[in-house]
Amino acid sequence: MLKLFIFVLILITLVLMSMFIDGVMELHKQEKEEKKSIIRDGMEGYLDRTFGFGNVTIFKAIYDAEGNTRYLVYLPRYEWFKSPKYEWFEVYATQSGFKHEAIEK
């Protein structure tokens, strides 16, 4: 009788634990979607619209002779079981918005 009671308690615990983990995973997924739906302005918004949300990383801010700010960003490209290859871009502001140019090695 005691063994049966312990077995039932273990089953109930496992079911409740799986429900809890499922709820936590659903909340994490929902927070991730809400984070993606935030519309960002400026250069970060341009990078999100052009390359996808959070795909590029800002490497360095460069100031040119005229005092304008240019950003050096990279986009990693992953292949299966290989180290990532990086594509480098220079992002700068113009009168009509932001533009980017690929940097060749």
CSV table of C-alpha atoms in Angstrom, one decimal:
chain,number,residue,atom,x,y,z
A,1,MET,CA,0.0,0.0,0.0
A,2,LEU,CA,2.8,2.4,0.9
A,3,LYS,CA,4.6,1.6,-2.4
A,4,LEU,CA,1.5,2.4,-4.4
A,5,PHE,CA,1.0,5.7,-2.5
A,6,ILE,CA,4.6,6.7,-3.2
A,7,PHE,CA,4.2,5.7,-6.9
A,8,VAL,CA,1.1,7.9,-7.2
A,9,LEU,CA,2.9,10.8,-5.5
A,10,ILE,CA,5.8,10.5,-7.9
A,11,LEU,CA,3.4,10.5,-10.9
A,12,ILE,CA,1.5,13.5,-9.6
A,13,THR,CA,4.9,15.3,-9.0
A,14,LEU,CA,6.0,14.6,-12.5
A,15,VAL,CA,2.8,15.8,-14.1
A,16,LEU,CA,2.9,19.0,-12.0
A,17,MET,CA,6.5,19.6,-12.9
A,18,SER,CA,5.9,19.1,-16.6
A,19,MET,CA,3.0,21.6,-16.4
A,20,PHE,CA,5.3,24.1,-14.6
A,21,ILE,CA,8.1,23.7,-17.1
A,22,ASP,CA,5.6,24.1,-20.0
A,23,GLY,CA,4.3,27.3,-18.5
A,24,VAL,CA,7.8,28.7,-18.0
A,25,MET,CA,8.7,27.9,-21.6
A,26,GLU,CA,5.5,29.5,-22.9
A,27,LEU,CA,6.3,32.7,-20.9
A,28,HIS,CA,9.8,32.7,-22.2
A,29,LYS,CA,8.5,32.4,-25.8
A,30,GLN,CA,6.0,35.1,-25.2
A,31,GLU,CA,8.6,37.5,-23.8
A,32,LYS,CA,10.9,36.8,-26.8
A,33,GLU,CA,8.1,37.6,-29.2
A,34,GLU,CA,7.2,40.8,-27.3
A,35,LYS,CA,10.9,41.9,-27.4
A,36,LYS,CA,10.9,41.4,-31.2
A,37,SER,CA,7.8,43.4,-31.7
A,38,ILE,CA,9.3,46.5,-30.1
A,39,ILE,CA,10.0,49.0,-32.9
A,40,ARG,CA,13.4,50.6,-32.4
A,41,ASP,CA,14.2,53.9,-33.9
A,42,GLY,CA,17.4,55.2,-35.5
A,43,MET,CA,20.3,53.1,-36.5
A,44,GLU,CA,19.3,50.0,-34.5
A,45,GLY,CA,15.9,50.1,-36.2
A,46,TYR,CA,17.5,50.3,-39.6
A,47,LEU,CA,19.7,47.3,-38.7
A,48,ASP,CA,16.7,45.3,-37.5
A,49,ARG,CA,14.7,46.1,-40.7
A,50,THR,CA,17.7,45.4,-43.0
A,51,PHE,CA,19.4,42.3,-41.4
A,52,GLY,CA,16.7,40.9,-39.1
A,53,PHE,CA,16.2,41.4,-35.4
A,54,GLY,CA,19.4,41.1,-33.4
A,55,ASN,CA,21.4,39.4,-36.2
A,56,VAL,CA,24.1,42.0,-36.6
A,57,THR,CA,26.5,43.2,-33.9
A,58,ILE,CA,27.9,46.7,-33.7
A,59,PHE,CA,31.7,46.4,-33.7
A,60,LYS,CA,32.9,49.9,-33.6
A,61,ALA,CA,31.8,53.5,-34.0
A,62,ILE,CA,34.0,55.5,-36.4
A,63,TYR,CA,34.1,59.3,-36.6
A,64,ASP,CA,35.1,60.7,-40.0
A,65,ALA,CA,36.8,64.1,-40.8
A,66,GLU,CA,33.4,65.8,-41.1
A,67,GLY,CA,32.3,64.7,-37.6
A,68,ASN,CA,29.8,62.1,-38.9
A,69,THR,CA,29.4,58.8,-37.1
A,70,ARG,CA,29.8,55.6,-39.1
A,71,TYR,CA,29.3,52.2,-37.5
A,72,LEU,CA,31.2,49.1,-38.4
A,73,VAL,CA,28.9,46.1,-38.0
A,74,TYR,CA,29.3,42.4,-38.7
A,75,LEU,CA,26.8,39.6,-39.6
A,76,PRO,CA,27.9,36.1,-38.8
A,77,ARG,CA,27.0,33.3,-41.3
A,78,TYR,CA,26.9,29.9,-39.8
A,79,GLU,CA,27.3,26.7,-41.7
A,80,TRP,CA,26.8,23.3,-40.2
A,81,PHE,CA,29.9,22.2,-38.2
A,82,LYS,CA,32.0,25.1,-39.4
A,83,SER,CA,33.2,28.2,-37.8
A,84,PRO,CA,31.1,31.3,-38.8
A,85,LYS,CA,32.1,33.5,-41.6
A,86,TYR,CA,31.6,37.1,-41.0
A,87,GLU,CA,30.2,39.7,-43.4
A,88,TRP,CA,31.3,43.3,-42.5
A,89,PHE,CA,29.2,46.4,-43.3
A,90,GLU,CA,29.7,50.1,-42.8
A,91,VAL,CA,26.4,51.8,-41.7
A,92,TYR,CA,26.2,55.6,-42.0
A,93,ALA,CA,23.5,58.3,-41.8
A,94,THR,CA,22.5,60.3,-44.9
A,95,GLN,CA,19.9,63.0,-45.5
A,96,SER,CA,17.2,60.4,-46.5
A,97,GLY,CA,18.0,57.9,-43.7
A,98,PHE,CA,20.6,55.3,-43.2
A,99,LYS,CA,22.6,53.4,-45.8
A,100,HIS,CA,25.0,50.5,-45.6
A,101,GLU,CA,27.9,49.3,-47.7
A,102,ALA,CA,29.6,45.9,-47.7
A,103,ILE,CA,33.3,45.9,-46.7
A,104,GLU,CA,35.5,43.5,-48.7
A,105,LYS,CA,38.6,42.0,-47.2
